[in-house]
Structure formats: structure tokens, C-alpha cells
């Protein structure tokens, strides 16, 4: 015998209840989708903020422009500059730093050789610090052209110079002079590009 089935009929009150439940579920789904979009935007903004903060306050890539730091740094190499250490300590003799000359908008990369209170002079092809010749054999082996009468590095300032001694505009020039600490923005810690030239950059240790 064929069995017949009958479609369940809902009362109007039940239909209203079902409709209300459906509408609530739909609103929840819409709310979840909207929240997911908001959450994505917030996450993206946090990533951008983190990247900006990292570049501004921690590490920054900087391209070498010119040959003033040859042989230590080559033209068009990309350096990694760290900005943390100088928040807690002063630049050291032998550091390679990124700094801004008076009146310059672009940064320069140079090596710190003179500290506050040092007396710097150039004579007979050699740099003298407090009357003693500076041993630069780690990066320079030539004769330094020109003569510079002794100058005393001012308080909170640093005497910087390019490793390519005869092809560098630096603190030896009166228009540049010693660089105030607030114009020194970070220390070069590595060369990152091209990858084939990747290397870390350490402070040269010498007594002077």
C-alpha cells in the first residue's frame, strides 16, 4: 500500500518566530563579515605602522652614493643602518656613521675618528690625534694630500672623515667641521645589497 505523506503546516505565529530567528542569524553573519573587514584593515595598519617605526627608529636601508668610503664601501651598495645603539651610548672612534652636514638635506656616510675634546691635525700625509699618528692600515695605506692645522673637536661633536682620504669632503673642510651628535643618525652595521657583497661592518679598533 502506498504511504502518503503530508506537508507540515506552520501556524502564522510559528512562521513569525522562524522569520525572526532567520533575520537574527543573517544580522550576525553580516556583522561577522563587517568585523572581518575591519579586523583586516586594523591588522594592515598595524603592519604598516610597525614597518614605519622599524625604519624610523631601528633599522634603515641607505644607498652609498659616491666613492668617498672606498675601499670599505663601494658606490651603489646598500647599507643597513642601525639607530638603537646611539640612544644608549655615544659614537666610538672607528664607527662608520650616517650623518647630516650643516646645510645639507642628503645624508653622508663617514668614519668617526675624532671624539669631543680631541685635537686633530693633518701633516706629512698622516692624521694626528692628540699628537699621535692614527694607524689607518685597516682601510687606508696611502699618502693624505694637504695640510690641516690642529683643531679641537667641540663638546658633543665628532670629527668624521671618508676612508678614501683624497676623495672625500668631510670634517677637514671648514664648511663642514665636526658634526654635532644630533646630526648623527645611526651606525652602519652591514652591507645588504648586492647579495654577492653581503658583509657585516665592524668598528675599527685602534688607539689614538
Backbone as numpy.savetxt, mean C-alpha at the origin, in Angstrom:
# Nx Ny Nz CAx CAy CAz Cx Cy Cz
-67.23 -53.76 -9.40 -68.08 -52.57 -9.40 -67.19 -51.33 -9.40
-67.46 -50.41 -10.27 -66.68 -49.19 -10.37 -66.98 -48.29 -9.18
-65.86 -47.87 -8.54 -66.03 -47.01 -7.37 -65.94 -45.56 -7.80
-66.87 -44.79 -7.37 -66.90 -43.38 -7.71 -66.34 -42.55 -6.56
-65.65 -41.51 -6.96 -65.13 -40.59 -5.94 -65.81 -39.25 -6.08
-65.94 -38.61 -5.00 -66.57 -37.30 -5.01 -65.54 -36.23 -4.60
-65.52 -35.12 -5.34 -64.59 -34.01 -5.04 -65.03 -33.33 -3.76
-64.06 -33.13 -2.88 -64.36 -32.48 -1.60 -64.75 -31.04 -1.83
-65.77 -30.64 -1.22 -66.24 -29.27 -1.34 -65.93 -28.52 -0.04
-65.27 -27.32 -0.22 -64.93 -26.51 0.94 -65.98 -25.44 1.16
-66.23 -25.22 2.40 -67.14 -24.14 2.75 -66.47 -22.80 2.48
-67.23 -21.79 2.33 -66.69 -20.46 2.04 -65.76 -19.98 3.15
-66.08 -20.30 4.38 -65.23 -19.89 5.50 -63.88 -20.60 5.42
-63.90 -21.87 5.01 -62.65 -22.62 4.87 -61.82 -22.06 3.71
-62.49 -21.70 2.63 -61.78 -21.12 1.49 -61.08 -19.82 1.88
-61.79 -19.02 2.68 -61.18 -17.75 3.12 -59.94 -18.01 3.98
-60.02 -19.04 4.83 -58.89 -19.38 5.69 -57.70 -19.85 4.86
-57.99 -20.70 3.87 -56.93 -21.21 3.00 -56.28 -20.07 2.22
-57.13 -19.16 1.71 -56.62 -18.02 0.96 -55.74 -17.14 1.85
-56.15 -16.95 3.09 -55.37 -16.13 4.01 -54.01 -16.75 4.28
-53.99 -18.08 4.46 -52.73 -18.78 4.71 -51.82 -18.67 3.49
-52.40 -18.83 2.30 -51.62 -18.73 1.07 -51.00 -17.34 0.90
-51.80 -16.33 1.21 -51.29 -14.96 1.08 -50.15 -14.70 2.05
-50.28 -15.25 3.28 -49.20 -15.08 4.26 -47.91 -15.74 3.78
-48.05 -16.96 3.23 -46.87 -17.67 2.73 -46.23 -16.92 1.58
-47.07 -16.35 0.71 -46.55 -15.59 -0.42 -45.79 -14.36 0.06
-46.33 -13.67 1.08 -45.65 -12.51 1.62 -44.31 -12.88 2.24
-44.29 -14.05 2.92 -43.04 -14.52 3.51 -42.00 -14.78 2.42
-42.44 -15.40 1.32 -41.53 -15.69 0.21 -41.01 -14.40 -0.41
-41.91 -13.42 -0.57 -41.48 -12.14 -1.12 -40.49 -11.45 -0.18
-40.79 -11.54 1.11 -39.90 -10.93 2.09 -38.54 -11.59 2.09
-38.49 -12.92 1.97 -37.22 -13.64 1.94 -36.40 -13.24 0.72
-37.06 -13.12 -0.43 -36.36 -12.73 -1.66 -35.81 -11.31 -1.53
-36.62 -10.42 -0.97 -36.17 -9.04 -0.78 -34.98 -8.99 0.18
-35.08 -9.79 1.25 -33.97 -9.81 2.22 -32.70 -10.35 1.58
-32.86 -11.38 0.72 -31.68 -11.93 0.06 -31.01 -10.87 -0.81
-31.81 -10.06 -1.48 -31.23 -8.99 -2.30 -30.52 -7.95 -1.43
-31.17 -7.59 -0.32 -30.57 -6.61 0.60 -29.28 -7.17 1.19
-29.33 -8.45 1.57 -28.15 -9.10 2.16 -27.00 -9.13 1.17
-27.29 -9.39 -0.10 -26.26 -9.42 -1.14 -25.62 -8.04 -1.30
-26.46 -6.99 -1.33 -25.95 -5.63 -1.48 -25.07 -5.25 -0.30
-25.52 -5.59 0.92 -24.73 -5.29 2.12 -23.40 -6.01 2.08
-23.43 -7.30 1.70 -22.20 -8.09 1.63 -21.23 -7.50 0.61
-21.78 -7.09 -0.54 -20.94 -6.48 -1.57 -20.31 -5.19 -1.08
-21.09 -4.36 -0.39 -20.56 -3.11 0.13 -19.47 -3.36 1.17
-19.65 -4.39 1.99 -18.63 -4.72 2.99 -17.34 -5.18 2.34
-17.46 -5.96 1.26 -16.27 -6.41 0.54 -15.52 -5.22 -0.06
-16.28 -4.30 -0.69 -15.68 -3.11 -1.28 -15.02 -2.26 -0.19
-15.70 -2.08 0.94 -15.16 -1.29 2.04 -13.88 -1.93 2.59
-13.90 -3.26 2.71 -12.71 -3.97 3.21 -11.54 -3.79 2.26
-11.81 -3.94 0.94 -10.75 -3.80 -0.06 -10.19 -2.38 -0.04
-11.10 -1.38 0.08 -10.65 0.02 0.12 -9.81 0.28 1.37
-10.26 -0.24 2.51 -9.52 -0.06 3.77 -8.17 -0.74 3.70
-8.14 -1.94 3.12 -6.89 -2.68 2.99 -5.89 -1.89 2.17
-6.36 -1.33 1.05 -5.49 -0.56 0.17 -5.06 0.75 0.82
-5.96 1.38 1.55 -5.66 2.69 2.12 -4.78 2.60 3.35
-5.02 1.61 4.21 -4.36 1.58 5.51 -3.37 0.44 5.70
-3.35 -0.57 4.83 -2.51 -1.74 5.07 -1.51 -1.96 3.94
-2.00 -2.36 2.78 -1.12 -2.64 1.64 -1.61 -1.90 0.41
-0.66 -1.52 -0.44 -1.03 -0.84 -1.68 -0.02 -1.21 -2.77
-0.51 -1.57 -3.97 0.41 -1.79 -5.08 0.81 -0.46 -5.71
2.09 -0.31 -6.00 2.60 0.93 -6.59 3.57 0.56 -7.71
3.46 1.24 -8.84 4.33 0.95 -9.98 5.59 1.82 -9.92
6.73 1.20 -10.21 7.98 1.94 -10.30 7.98 2.72 -11.61
8.21 4.02 -11.53 8.22 4.86 -12.71 9.60 5.53 -12.82
10.47 4.96 -13.62 11.81 5.53 -13.78 12.90 4.58 -13.30
14.13 5.05 -13.40 15.30 4.21 -13.12 16.11 4.70 -11.91
15.50 5.52 -11.06 16.27 6.09 -9.95 16.62 5.07 -8.87
15.95 3.90 -8.88 16.24 2.89 -7.86 16.93 1.65 -8.44
17.38 1.72 -9.68 18.16 0.63 -10.27 19.48 0.51 -9.48
19.95 -0.69 -9.16 19.47 -2.01 -9.61 18.43 -2.66 -8.70
18.12 -2.01 -7.57 17.21 -2.64 -6.61 15.81 -2.79 -7.18
15.31 -1.75 -7.85 13.98 -1.77 -8.44 14.10 -1.33 -9.89
13.36 -2.03 -10.76 13.43 -1.73 -12.19 12.18 -0.94 -12.62
12.35 -0.15 -13.68 11.24 0.62 -14.23 10.07 -0.30 -14.60
8.85 0.09 -14.22 7.60 -0.62 -14.52 7.36 -1.86 -13.66
8.23 -2.15 -12.72 7.90 -3.21 -11.77 6.81 -2.70 -10.82
6.03 -3.62 -10.28 4.96 -3.26 -9.35 5.34 -3.72 -7.94
5.42 -2.76 -7.05 5.81 -3.03 -5.67 4.58 -3.21 -4.78
4.78 -3.89 -3.66 3.78 -3.93 -2.60 4.30 -3.06 -1.46
3.49 -2.08 -1.09 3.88 -1.14 -0.03 3.03 -1.40 1.19
3.69 -1.68 2.32 2.93 -1.88 3.55 2.94 -0.60 4.37
1.81 -0.30 5.01 1.63 0.97 5.71 1.44 0.82 7.21
1.61 -0.40 7.71 1.34 -0.67 9.12 2.52 -0.32 10.02
3.72 -0.73 9.63 4.86 -0.63 10.54 5.13 0.80 10.99
4.91 1.79 10.11 5.21 3.17 10.49 4.13 3.80 11.37
3.06 3.04 11.63 2.10 3.49 12.62 2.61 3.25 14.03
3.57 2.32 14.15 4.07 1.92 15.47 5.56 2.17 15.65
6.28 2.46 14.57 7.71 2.70 14.68 8.14 3.70 13.60
9.33 4.23 13.75 9.86 5.21 12.81 10.59 4.49 11.67
10.71 5.15 10.50 11.53 4.58 9.43 12.95 4.33 9.91
13.55 3.29 9.37 14.92 2.92 9.73 15.86 3.19 8.57
17.12 3.41 8.90 18.12 3.56 7.86 18.18 2.27 7.03
18.12 2.42 5.73 18.14 1.24 4.86 16.78 0.85 4.33
15.69 1.41 4.90 14.33 1.15 4.39 14.15 1.78 3.01
13.40 1.11 2.15 12.94 1.72 0.90 11.51 2.16 1.14
11.24 3.43 0.90 9.95 4.00 1.27 9.28 4.68 0.08
7.97 4.84 0.22 7.18 5.67 -0.69 6.93 6.99 0.02
7.28 8.09 -0.66 7.14 9.39 -0.02 6.69 10.43 -1.05
6.33 11.59 -0.55 5.90 12.70 -1.40 6.84 13.88 -1.18
7.42 14.37 -2.27 8.28 15.55 -2.19 7.42 16.80 -2.03
7.99 17.85 -1.47 7.25 19.13 -1.37 6.80 19.61 -2.75
5.53 19.89 -2.88 4.99 20.39 -4.14 4.69 19.32 -5.17
4.96 18.05 -4.86 4.71 16.95 -5.79 3.36 16.30 -5.49
2.64 15.93 -6.55 1.39 15.19 -6.39 1.63 13.69 -6.49
2.66 13.30 -7.24 2.97 11.89 -7.42 3.97 11.44 -6.36
3.87 10.17 -5.98 4.78 9.63 -4.97 6.12 9.26 -5.60
7.13 9.16 -4.76 8.48 8.76 -5.18 8.93 7.58 -4.32
9.77 6.73 -4.89 10.32 5.61 -4.13 11.82 5.86 -3.94
12.26 5.87 -2.68 13.66 6.16 -2.36 14.08 5.33 -1.14
15.39 5.37 -0.88 15.92 4.67 0.29 16.27 5.69 1.38
15.91 5.37 2.61 16.26 6.21 3.75 17.71 5.95 4.12
18.52 7.02 4.13 19.90 6.86 4.61 20.21 7.77 5.79
19.42 8.84 5.97 19.68 9.76 7.06 18.51 9.88 8.01
18.79 9.81 9.30 17.77 9.90 10.33 17.81 11.29 10.98
16.78 11.65 11.74 16.78 12.96 12.39 18.05 13.19 13.21
18.67 14.35 12.98 19.89 14.70 13.71 21.17 14.28 13.01
21.11 13.42 12.00 22.30 13.00 11.27 22.87 14.17 10.46
24.17 14.15 10.27 24.84 15.12 9.40 25.26 14.38 8.14
24.70 14.79 6.99 24.93 14.10 5.72 25.78 14.98 4.82
26.76 14.36 4.14 27.60 15.07 3.18 27.95 14.13 2.04
28.26 14.70 0.88 28.75 13.94 -0.26 30.06 14.57 -0.70
31.12 13.75 -0.73 32.43 14.25 -1.13 33.28 13.10 -1.65
34.07 13.38 -2.68 34.99 12.39 -3.25 34.28 11.10 -3.64
33.03 11.25 -4.15 32.30 10.10 -4.65 31.65 9.24 -3.60
31.60 9.69 -2.35 31.10 8.89 -1.23 30.11 9.71 -0.40
29.10 9.02 0.16 28.19 9.66 1.12 28.76 9.48 2.52
28.79 10.56 3.27 29.26 10.51 4.65 28.09 10.80 5.59
28.00 10.00 6.63 27.00 10.21 7.67 27.72 10.38 9.00
27.55 11.55 9.56 28.23 11.88 10.82 29.74 11.65 10.71
30.28 12.00 9.54 31.72 11.92 9.32 32.23 10.56 8.89
31.36 9.56 8.83 31.78 8.22 8.45 31.22 7.86 7.08
32.05 7.23 6.20 31.55 6.82 4.88 30.48 5.75 5.01
29.43 5.86 4.18 28.34 4.90 4.20 28.68 3.73 3.27
28.68 2.52 3.80 28.96 1.32 3.01 27.71 0.95 2.22
27.74 1.24 0.92 26.58 0.99 0.07 26.82 -0.16 -0.90
27.75 -1.02 -0.57 28.14 -2.10 -1.49 27.00 -3.07 -1.78
25.95 -3.08 -0.96 24.83 -3.98 -1.19 24.04 -3.59 -2.44
24.12 -2.33 -2.87 23.32 -1.90 -4.02 24.02 -0.86 -4.90
25.19 -0.37 -4.50 25.87 0.65 -5.31 27.39 0.46 -5.20
28.04 0.50 -6.34 29.48 0.31 -6.33 30.22 1.34 -7.14
29.53 2.40 -7.54 30.16 3.39 -8.40 30.62 4.62 -7.65
31.00 5.63 -8.42 31.45 6.91 -7.91 30.28 7.88 -7.96
29.97 8.53 -6.85 28.85 9.47 -6.80 29.33 10.82 -7.30
28.72 11.29 -8.37 29.09 12.58 -8.93 28.63 13.73 -8.03
29.36 14.81 -8.07 28.93 16.01 -7.36 29.43 16.09 -5.93
29.12 17.22 -5.34 29.53 17.51 -3.97 28.35 18.11 -3.23
28.15 17.71 -1.99 27.11 18.31 -1.15 27.72 18.65 0.20
27.67 19.91 0.55 28.18 20.34 1.85 27.37 19.68 2.96
27.94 19.50 4.12 27.23 18.85 5.23 25.91 19.55 5.57
24.87 18.75 5.72 23.56 19.26 6.15 23.07 18.40 7.31
22.37 19.03 8.22 21.81 18.30 9.37 20.35 17.99 9.10
19.96 16.72 9.27 18.58 16.31 9.04 17.71 16.84 10.17
16.64 17.52 9.81 15.76 18.14 10.80 15.02 17.09 11.63
14.51 17.53 12.75 13.71 16.66 13.61 12.48 16.16 12.85
12.16 14.88 13.06 11.00 14.24 12.42 11.10 14.25 10.90
12.32 14.27 10.36 12.52 14.23 8.92 13.56 13.16 8.58
13.60 12.76 7.30 14.48 11.68 6.87 15.11 12.03 5.53
16.40 11.75 5.43 17.15 12.01 4.21 17.02 10.79 3.31
16.41 10.98 2.12 16.17 9.85 1.22 16.95 10.06 -0.08
17.33 8.95 -0.71 18.15 9.02 -1.90 17.89 7.79 -2.75
18.03 7.92 -4.07 17.82 6.80 -4.97 19.05 5.91 -5.05
18.87 4.61 -5.19 20.00 3.69 -5.28 20.84 3.94 -6.52
20.22 4.44 -7.58 20.95 4.82 -8.79 21.50 6.23 -8.55
22.59 6.32 -7.83 23.06 7.57 -7.24 23.21 8.72 -8.23
23.62 8.44 -9.45 23.85 9.51 -10.40 22.66 9.75 -11.34
21.52 9.16 -11.02 20.32 9.36 -11.83 19.10 9.42 -10.93
19.15 10.28 -9.94 18.06 10.37 -8.96 17.96 11.77 -8.41
16.74 12.32 -8.45 16.46 13.59 -7.77 15.95 13.24 -6.38
16.65 13.69 -5.36 16.31 13.25 -4.00 16.70 14.32 -2.98
16.93 13.91 -1.75 17.18 14.88 -0.67 18.46 15.70 -0.85
19.32 15.29 -1.80 20.53 16.08 -2.07 20.18 17.42 -2.72
19.00 17.49 -3.34 18.57 18.72 -4.00 17.90 19.65 -2.98
18.23 20.93 -3.05 17.65 21.90 -2.12 16.13 21.99 -2.28
15.63 21.74 -3.50 14.18 21.81 -3.74 13.43 20.63 -3.11
14.18 19.62 -2.70 13.56 18.43 -2.08 13.88 18.41 -0.59
15.15 18.30 -0.26 15.57 18.27 1.14 15.12 17.01 1.87
15.31 17.02 3.16 14.85 15.89 3.98 13.32 15.85 3.99
12.78 14.65 4.05 11.33 14.45 3.94 10.70 14.34 5.33
9.73 15.19 5.66 9.04 15.08 6.96 8.33 13.73 7.07
8.23 13.23 8.27 7.66 11.90 8.51 6.25 11.78 7.97
5.46 12.87 8.00 4.08 12.77 7.54 3.98 12.60 6.02
5.09 12.84 5.31 5.10 12.65 3.86 5.62 11.27 3.46
5.96 10.46 4.42 6.39 9.09 4.14 5.19 8.19 4.38
4.73 7.51 3.33 3.46 6.80 3.38 3.56 5.30 3.60
4.73 4.71 3.41 4.83 3.27 3.62 6.19 2.74 3.22
6.39 1.46 3.52 7.66 0.79 3.25 7.47 -0.26 2.16
8.36 -0.28 1.20 8.31 -1.29 0.14 8.76 -2.63 0.72
7.89 -3.64 0.59 8.23 -4.94 1.18 8.39 -6.05 0.14
7.96 -5.80 -1.10 8.08 -6.85 -2.12 7.88 -6.26 -3.51
8.36 -7.00 -4.50 8.02 -6.75 -5.89 7.10 -7.88 -6.33
5.91 -7.53 -6.80 4.89 -8.54 -7.10 4.70 -8.78 -8.59
5.10 -7.84 -9.42 4.86 -7.98 -10.86 6.01 -7.36 -11.63
6.45 -7.99 -12.71 5.97 -9.28 -13.24 6.31 -10.44 -12.31
5.50 -11.51 -12.41 5.67 -12.65 -11.50 7.07 -13.23 -11.57
7.65 -13.18 -12.74 8.99 -13.74 -12.90 10.03 -12.99 -12.08
9.71 -11.75 -11.69 10.64 -10.94 -10.88 10.22 -10.87 -9.41
9.26 -11.69 -9.02 8.77 -11.61 -7.63 9.91 -11.80 -6.64
9.96 -10.91 -5.65 10.97 -11.01 -4.60 10.57 -10.12 -3.43
11.04 -10.47 -2.27 10.81 -9.62 -1.10 11.92 -8.58 -1.02
11.60 -7.47 -0.40 12.56 -6.37 -0.24 12.83 -6.19 1.26
14.07 -6.40 1.66 14.42 -6.27 3.06 15.24 -5.00 3.30
15.23 -4.55 4.51 16.04 -3.40 4.89 17.53 -3.76 4.78
18.32 -2.85 4.23 19.77 -3.02 4.22 20.31 -2.64 5.59
21.05 -3.54 6.17 21.61 -3.28 7.50 23.05 -2.82 7.36
23.33 -1.59 7.80 24.70 -1.11 7.82 24.85 -0.11 8.94
26.01 -0.02 9.45 26.27 0.94 10.51 26.82 2.21 9.92
26.35 3.31 10.43 26.85 4.58 9.95 26.69 5.63 11.06
